[in-house]
mmCIF file of C-alpha atoms in Angstrom:
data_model
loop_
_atom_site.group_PDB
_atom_site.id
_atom_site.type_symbol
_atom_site.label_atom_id
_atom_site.label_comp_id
_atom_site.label_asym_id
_atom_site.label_seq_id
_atom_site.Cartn_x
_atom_site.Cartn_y
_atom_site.Cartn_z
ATOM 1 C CA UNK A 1 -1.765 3.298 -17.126
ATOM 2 C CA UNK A 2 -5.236 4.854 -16.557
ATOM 3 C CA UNK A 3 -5.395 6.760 -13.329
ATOM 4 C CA UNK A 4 -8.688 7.796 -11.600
ATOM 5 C CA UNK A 5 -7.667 11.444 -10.143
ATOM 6 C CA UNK A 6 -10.147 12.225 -6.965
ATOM 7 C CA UNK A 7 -9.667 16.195 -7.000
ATOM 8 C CA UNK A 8 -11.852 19.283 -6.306
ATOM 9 C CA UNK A 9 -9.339 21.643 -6.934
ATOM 10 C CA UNK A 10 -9.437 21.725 -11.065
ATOM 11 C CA UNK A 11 -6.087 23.642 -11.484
ATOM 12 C CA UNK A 12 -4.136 20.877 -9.513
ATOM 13 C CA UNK A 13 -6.006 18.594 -12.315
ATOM 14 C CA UNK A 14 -5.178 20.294 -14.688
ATOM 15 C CA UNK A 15 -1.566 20.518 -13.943
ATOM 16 C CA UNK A 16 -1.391 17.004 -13.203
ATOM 17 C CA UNK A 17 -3.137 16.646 -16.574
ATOM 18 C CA UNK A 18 0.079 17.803 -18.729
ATOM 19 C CA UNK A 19 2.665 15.202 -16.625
ATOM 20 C CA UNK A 20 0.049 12.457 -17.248
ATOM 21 C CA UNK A 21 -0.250 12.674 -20.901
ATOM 22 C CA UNK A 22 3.621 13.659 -20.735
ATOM 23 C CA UNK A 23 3.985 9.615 -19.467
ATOM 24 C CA UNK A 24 1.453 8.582 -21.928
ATOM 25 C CA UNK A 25 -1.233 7.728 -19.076
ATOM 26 C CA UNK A 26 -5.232 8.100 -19.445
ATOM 27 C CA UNK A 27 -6.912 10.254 -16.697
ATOM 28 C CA UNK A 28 -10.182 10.597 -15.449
ATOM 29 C CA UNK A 29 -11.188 13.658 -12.901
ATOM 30 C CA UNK A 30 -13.852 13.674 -10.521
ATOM 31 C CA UNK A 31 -14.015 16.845 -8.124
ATOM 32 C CA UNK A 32 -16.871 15.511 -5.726
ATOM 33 C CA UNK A 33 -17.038 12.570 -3.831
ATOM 34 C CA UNK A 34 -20.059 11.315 -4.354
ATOM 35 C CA UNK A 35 -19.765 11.352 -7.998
ATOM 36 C CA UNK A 36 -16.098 9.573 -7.345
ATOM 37 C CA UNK A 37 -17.573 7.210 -5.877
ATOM 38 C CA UNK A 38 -19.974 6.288 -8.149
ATOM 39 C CA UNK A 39 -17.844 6.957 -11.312
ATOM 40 C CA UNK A 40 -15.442 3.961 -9.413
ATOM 41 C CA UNK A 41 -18.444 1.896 -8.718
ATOM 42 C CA UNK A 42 -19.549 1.421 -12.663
ATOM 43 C CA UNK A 43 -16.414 -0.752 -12.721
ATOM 44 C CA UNK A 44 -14.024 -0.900 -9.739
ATOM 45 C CA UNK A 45 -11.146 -2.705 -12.031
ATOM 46 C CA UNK A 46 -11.019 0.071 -14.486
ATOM 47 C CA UNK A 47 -8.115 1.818 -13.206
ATOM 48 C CA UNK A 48 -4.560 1.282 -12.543
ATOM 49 C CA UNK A 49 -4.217 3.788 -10.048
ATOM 50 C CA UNK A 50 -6.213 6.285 -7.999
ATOM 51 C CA UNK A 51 -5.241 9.985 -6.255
ATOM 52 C CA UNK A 52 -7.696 11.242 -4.145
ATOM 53 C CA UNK A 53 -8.011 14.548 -2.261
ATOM 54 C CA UNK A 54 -9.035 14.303 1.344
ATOM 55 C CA UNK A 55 -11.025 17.931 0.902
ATOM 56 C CA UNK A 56 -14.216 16.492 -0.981
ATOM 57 C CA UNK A 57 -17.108 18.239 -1.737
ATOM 58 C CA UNK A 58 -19.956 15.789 -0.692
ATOM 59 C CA UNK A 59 -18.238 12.592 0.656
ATOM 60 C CA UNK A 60 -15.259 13.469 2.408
ATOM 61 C CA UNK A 61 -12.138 11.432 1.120
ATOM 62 C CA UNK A 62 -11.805 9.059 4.076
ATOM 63 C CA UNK A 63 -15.433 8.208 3.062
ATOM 64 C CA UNK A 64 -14.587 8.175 -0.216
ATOM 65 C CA UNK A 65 -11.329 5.715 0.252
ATOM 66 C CA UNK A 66 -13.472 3.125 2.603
ATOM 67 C CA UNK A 67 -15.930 2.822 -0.337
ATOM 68 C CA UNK A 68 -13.306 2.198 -2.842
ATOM 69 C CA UNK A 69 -11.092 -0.620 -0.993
ATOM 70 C CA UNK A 70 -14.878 -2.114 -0.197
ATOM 71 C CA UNK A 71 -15.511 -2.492 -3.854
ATOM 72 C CA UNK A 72 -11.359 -3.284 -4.334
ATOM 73 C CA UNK A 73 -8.845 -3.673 -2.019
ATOM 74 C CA UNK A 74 -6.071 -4.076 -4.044
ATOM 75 C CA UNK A 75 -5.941 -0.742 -6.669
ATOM 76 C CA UNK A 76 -3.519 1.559 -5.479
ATOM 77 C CA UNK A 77 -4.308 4.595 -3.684
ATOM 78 C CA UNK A 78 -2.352 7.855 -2.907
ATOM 79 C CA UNK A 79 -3.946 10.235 -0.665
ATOM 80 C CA UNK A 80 -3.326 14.059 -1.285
ATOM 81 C CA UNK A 81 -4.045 16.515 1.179
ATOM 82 C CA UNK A 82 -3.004 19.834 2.736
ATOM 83 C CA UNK A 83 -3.622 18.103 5.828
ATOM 84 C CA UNK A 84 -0.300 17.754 7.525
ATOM 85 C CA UNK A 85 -1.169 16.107 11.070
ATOM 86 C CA UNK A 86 0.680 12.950 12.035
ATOM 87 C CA UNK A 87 -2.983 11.715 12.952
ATOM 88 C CA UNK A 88 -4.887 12.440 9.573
ATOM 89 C CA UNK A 89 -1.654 10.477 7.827
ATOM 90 C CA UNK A 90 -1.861 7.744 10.246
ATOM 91 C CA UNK A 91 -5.814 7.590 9.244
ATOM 92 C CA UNK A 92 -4.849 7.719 5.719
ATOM 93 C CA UNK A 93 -2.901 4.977 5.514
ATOM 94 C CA UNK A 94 -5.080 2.947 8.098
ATOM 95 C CA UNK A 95 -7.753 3.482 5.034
ATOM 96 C CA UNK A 96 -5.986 1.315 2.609
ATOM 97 C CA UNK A 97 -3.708 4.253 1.136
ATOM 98 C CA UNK A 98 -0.205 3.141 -0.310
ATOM 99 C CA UNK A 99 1.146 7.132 -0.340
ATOM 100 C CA UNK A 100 0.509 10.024 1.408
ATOM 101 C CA UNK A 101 1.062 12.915 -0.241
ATOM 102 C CA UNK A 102 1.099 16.493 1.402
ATOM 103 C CA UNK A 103 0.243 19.336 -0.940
ATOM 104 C CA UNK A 104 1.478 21.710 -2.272
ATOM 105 C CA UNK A 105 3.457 18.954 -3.941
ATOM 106 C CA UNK A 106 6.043 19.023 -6.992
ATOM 107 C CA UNK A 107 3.981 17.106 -9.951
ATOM 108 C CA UNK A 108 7.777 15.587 -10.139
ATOM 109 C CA UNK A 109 7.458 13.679 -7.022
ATOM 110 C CA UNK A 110 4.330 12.814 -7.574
ATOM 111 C CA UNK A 111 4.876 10.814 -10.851
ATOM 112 C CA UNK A 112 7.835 9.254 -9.241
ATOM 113 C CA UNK A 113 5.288 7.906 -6.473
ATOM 114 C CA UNK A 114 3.384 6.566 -9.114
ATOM 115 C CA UNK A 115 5.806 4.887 -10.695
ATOM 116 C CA UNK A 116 7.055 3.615 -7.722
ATOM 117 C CA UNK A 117 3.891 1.983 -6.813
ATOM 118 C CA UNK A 118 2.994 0.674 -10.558
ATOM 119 C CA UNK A 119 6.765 -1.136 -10.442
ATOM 120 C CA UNK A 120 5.407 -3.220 -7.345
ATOM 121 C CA UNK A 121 2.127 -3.461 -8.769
ATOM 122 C CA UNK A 122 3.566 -5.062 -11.448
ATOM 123 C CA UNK A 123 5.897 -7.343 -9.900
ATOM 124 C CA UNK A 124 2.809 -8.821 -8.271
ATOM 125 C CA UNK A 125 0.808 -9.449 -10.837
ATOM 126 C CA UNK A 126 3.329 -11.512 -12.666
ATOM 127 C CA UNK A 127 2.972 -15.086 -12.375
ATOM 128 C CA UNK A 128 5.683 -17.352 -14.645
ATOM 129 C CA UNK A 129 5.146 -20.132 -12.162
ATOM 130 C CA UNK A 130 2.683 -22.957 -11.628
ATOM 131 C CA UNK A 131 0.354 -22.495 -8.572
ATOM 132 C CA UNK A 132 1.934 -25.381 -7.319
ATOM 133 C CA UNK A 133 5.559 -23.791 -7.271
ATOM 134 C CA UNK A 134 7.180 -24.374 -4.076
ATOM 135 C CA UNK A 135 6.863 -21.396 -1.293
ATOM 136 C CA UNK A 136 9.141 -18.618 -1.252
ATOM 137 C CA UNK A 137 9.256 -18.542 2.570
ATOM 138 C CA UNK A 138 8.669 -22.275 4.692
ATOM 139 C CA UNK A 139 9.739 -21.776 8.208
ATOM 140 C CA UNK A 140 7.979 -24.844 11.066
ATOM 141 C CA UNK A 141 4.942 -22.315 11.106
ATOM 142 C CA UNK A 142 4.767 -19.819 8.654
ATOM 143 C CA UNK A 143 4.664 -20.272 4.803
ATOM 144 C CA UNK A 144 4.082 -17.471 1.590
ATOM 145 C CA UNK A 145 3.983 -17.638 -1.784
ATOM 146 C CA UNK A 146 4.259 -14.739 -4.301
ATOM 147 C CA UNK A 147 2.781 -16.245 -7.281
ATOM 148 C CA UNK A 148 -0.974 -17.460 -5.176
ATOM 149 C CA UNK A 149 -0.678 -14.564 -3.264
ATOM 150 C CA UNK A 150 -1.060 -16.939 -0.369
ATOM 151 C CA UNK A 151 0.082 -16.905 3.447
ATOM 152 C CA UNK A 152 -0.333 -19.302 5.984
ATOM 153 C CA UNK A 153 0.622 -19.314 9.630
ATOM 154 C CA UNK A 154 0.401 -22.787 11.512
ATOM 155 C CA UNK A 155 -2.175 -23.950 8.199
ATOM 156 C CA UNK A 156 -4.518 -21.285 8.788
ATOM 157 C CA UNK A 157 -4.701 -18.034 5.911
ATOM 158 C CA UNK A 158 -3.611 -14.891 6.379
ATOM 159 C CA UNK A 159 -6.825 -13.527 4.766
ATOM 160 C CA UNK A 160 -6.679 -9.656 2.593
ATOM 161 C CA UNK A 161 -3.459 -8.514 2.216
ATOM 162 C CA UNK A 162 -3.209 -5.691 0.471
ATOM 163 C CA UNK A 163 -0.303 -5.439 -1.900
ATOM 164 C CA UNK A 164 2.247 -3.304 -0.206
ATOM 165 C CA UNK A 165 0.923 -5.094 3.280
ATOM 166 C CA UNK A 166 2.090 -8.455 1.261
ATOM 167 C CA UNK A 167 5.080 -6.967 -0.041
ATOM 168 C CA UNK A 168 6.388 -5.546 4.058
ATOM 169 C CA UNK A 169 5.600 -9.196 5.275
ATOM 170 C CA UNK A 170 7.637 -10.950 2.236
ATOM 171 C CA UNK A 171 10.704 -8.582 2.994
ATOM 172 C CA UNK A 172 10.600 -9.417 6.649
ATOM 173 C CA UNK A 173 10.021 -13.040 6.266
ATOM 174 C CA UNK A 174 12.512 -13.506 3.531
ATOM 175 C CA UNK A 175 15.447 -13.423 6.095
ATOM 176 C CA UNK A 176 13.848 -14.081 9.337
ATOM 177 C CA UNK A 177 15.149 -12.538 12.820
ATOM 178 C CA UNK A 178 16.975 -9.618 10.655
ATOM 179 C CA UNK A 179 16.316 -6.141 11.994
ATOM 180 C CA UNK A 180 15.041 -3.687 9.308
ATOM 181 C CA UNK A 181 14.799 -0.042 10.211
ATOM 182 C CA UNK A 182 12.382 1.998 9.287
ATOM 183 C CA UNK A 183 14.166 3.872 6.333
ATOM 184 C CA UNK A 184 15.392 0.227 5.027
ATOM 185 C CA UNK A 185 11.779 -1.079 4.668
ATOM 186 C CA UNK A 186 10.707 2.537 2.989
ATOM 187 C CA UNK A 187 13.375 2.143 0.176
ATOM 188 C CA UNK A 188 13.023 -1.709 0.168
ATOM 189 C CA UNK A 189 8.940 -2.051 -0.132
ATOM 190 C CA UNK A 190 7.883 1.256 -1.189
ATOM 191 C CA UNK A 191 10.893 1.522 -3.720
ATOM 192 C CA UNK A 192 12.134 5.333 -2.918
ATOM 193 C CA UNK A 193 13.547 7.462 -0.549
ATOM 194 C CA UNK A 194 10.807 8.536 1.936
ATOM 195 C CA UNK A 195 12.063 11.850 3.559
ATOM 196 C CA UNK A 196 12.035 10.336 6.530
ATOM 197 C CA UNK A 197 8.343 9.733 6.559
ATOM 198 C CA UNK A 198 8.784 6.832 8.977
ATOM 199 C CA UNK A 199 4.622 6.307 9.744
ATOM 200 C CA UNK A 200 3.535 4.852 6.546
ATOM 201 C CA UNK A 201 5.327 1.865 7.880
ATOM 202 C CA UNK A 202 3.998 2.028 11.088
ATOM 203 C CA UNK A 203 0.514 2.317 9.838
ATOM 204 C CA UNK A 204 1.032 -0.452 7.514
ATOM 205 C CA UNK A 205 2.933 -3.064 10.264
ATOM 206 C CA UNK A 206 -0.122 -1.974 12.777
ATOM 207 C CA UNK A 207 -2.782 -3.121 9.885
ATOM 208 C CA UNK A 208 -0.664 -6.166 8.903
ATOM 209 C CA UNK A 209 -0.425 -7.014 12.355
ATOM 210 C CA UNK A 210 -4.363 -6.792 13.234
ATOM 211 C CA UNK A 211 -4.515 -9.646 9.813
ATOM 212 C CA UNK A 212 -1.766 -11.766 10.937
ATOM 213 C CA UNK A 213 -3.344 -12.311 14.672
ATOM 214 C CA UNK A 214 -6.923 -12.940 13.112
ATOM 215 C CA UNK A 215 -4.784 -16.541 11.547
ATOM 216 C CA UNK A 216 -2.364 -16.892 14.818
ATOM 217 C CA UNK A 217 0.032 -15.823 16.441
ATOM 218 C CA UNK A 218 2.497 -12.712 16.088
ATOM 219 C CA UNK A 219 5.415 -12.755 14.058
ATOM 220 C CA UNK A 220 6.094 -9.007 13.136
ATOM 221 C CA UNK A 221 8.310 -8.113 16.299
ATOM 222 C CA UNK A 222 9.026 -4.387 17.539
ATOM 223 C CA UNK A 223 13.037 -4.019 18.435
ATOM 224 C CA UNK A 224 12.374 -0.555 19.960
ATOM 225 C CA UNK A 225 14.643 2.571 18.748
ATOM 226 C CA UNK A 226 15.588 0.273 15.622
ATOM 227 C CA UNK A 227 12.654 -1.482 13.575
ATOM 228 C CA UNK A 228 10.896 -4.739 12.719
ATOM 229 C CA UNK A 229 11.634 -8.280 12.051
ATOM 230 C CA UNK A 230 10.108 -11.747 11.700
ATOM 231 C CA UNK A 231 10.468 -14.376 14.155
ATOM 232 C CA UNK A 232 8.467 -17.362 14.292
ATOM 233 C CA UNK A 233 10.471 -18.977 16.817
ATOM 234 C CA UNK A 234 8.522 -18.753 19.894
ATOM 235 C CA UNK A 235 5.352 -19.730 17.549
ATOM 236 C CA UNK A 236 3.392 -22.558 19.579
ATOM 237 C CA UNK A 237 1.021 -23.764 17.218
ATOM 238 C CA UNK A 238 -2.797 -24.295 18.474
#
């Protein structure tokens, strides 16, 4: 795995540094934004996986993550911060982060959230079927297949998923009108125990929401004090 590490603090790289090569990953550091971004624009597929540092030098890291998902949307991204607000998380993940990360953080937990992440990456990327392969989900309105990558609602794409916002709409649509909570989809989607961290999948049902409604309409549905589930049911199409 070759991870692009977004970091002004040098001993927190430098830590990191003797977990990554522990794993047998490639790093490469950048501790200003500007140069991050750059360094990421000489060939936005390079890397597997990035970590970057909302306190940048030069571009701040919301800056810094708005650039990278413009150049790709669908490498990985874990925000670390000492910022702890419910509102600079919510941002975060509104960016295009998969993980949020508060510091000071165990170098432990952090490689688990990496592996966590490259296991779904890699799920997605394989493909043992023909693009023709019938769709996983086929309801009167709605229709997704994991091997195109490809979601329609009444005909019409669901355009720029990212990964983990594909993955949450799979889950949900895979057994429609079943209530997941909150902690369900966090061990289900994001593949580990979240600490109760129950935002990242608000953020990522608000931004998966906002991509659904520019193709038709809404099938994520709010059951308030509990969770989410898909219904099509009361789709009418256009």
């Amino acid at each position: 795995m070759k991870i692009l590490m977004i970091e002004d603090n040098k001993s927190v790289s430098e830590m990191m540094s003797m977990f990554f090569k522990k794993e047998g990953w490639q790093a490469t550091y950048s501790y200003d934004g500007n140069q991050a971004v750059a360094l990421f624009a000489e060939d936005p597929f390079a890397f597997d996986l990035i970590t970057l540092d909302l306190n940048l030098p030069g571009l701040g890291g919301m800056q810094v993550a708005a650039k990278i998902r413009e150049m790709n949307d669908n490498v990985p991204l874990i925000m670390l911060t000492a910022r702890d607000s419910e509102s600079d998380q919510v941002l975060g993940l509104e960016m295009g982060a998969d993980d949020y990360v508060t510091k000071p953080f165990s170098p432990i937990t952090l490689i688990a959230r990496i592996k966590a992440i490259a296991r779904r990456a890699e799920k997605a990327a394989i493909n043992t079927q023909p693009a023709h392969e019938k769709f996983d989900v086929t309801t009167e309105h709605f229709q997704l297949n994991s091997n195109t990558r490809e979601v329609f609602l009444d005909g019409k794409p669901v355009k720029a998923l990212t990964p983990k916002e594909f993955e949450l709409l799979k889950t949900l649509a895979l057994k429609p009108r079943q209530v997941f909570s909150r902690e369900q989809l966090l061990q289900m989607v994001w593949d580990y125990e979240y600490f109760g961290d129950e935002r990242t999948v608000d953020a990522h049902v608000k931004k998966l929401r906002q991509k659904i409604e520019n193709a038709g309409p809404q099938v994520i549905q709010t059951v308030w004090g509990v969770g989410y589930k898909f219904d099509d049911s009361g789709v009418e199409p256009e």
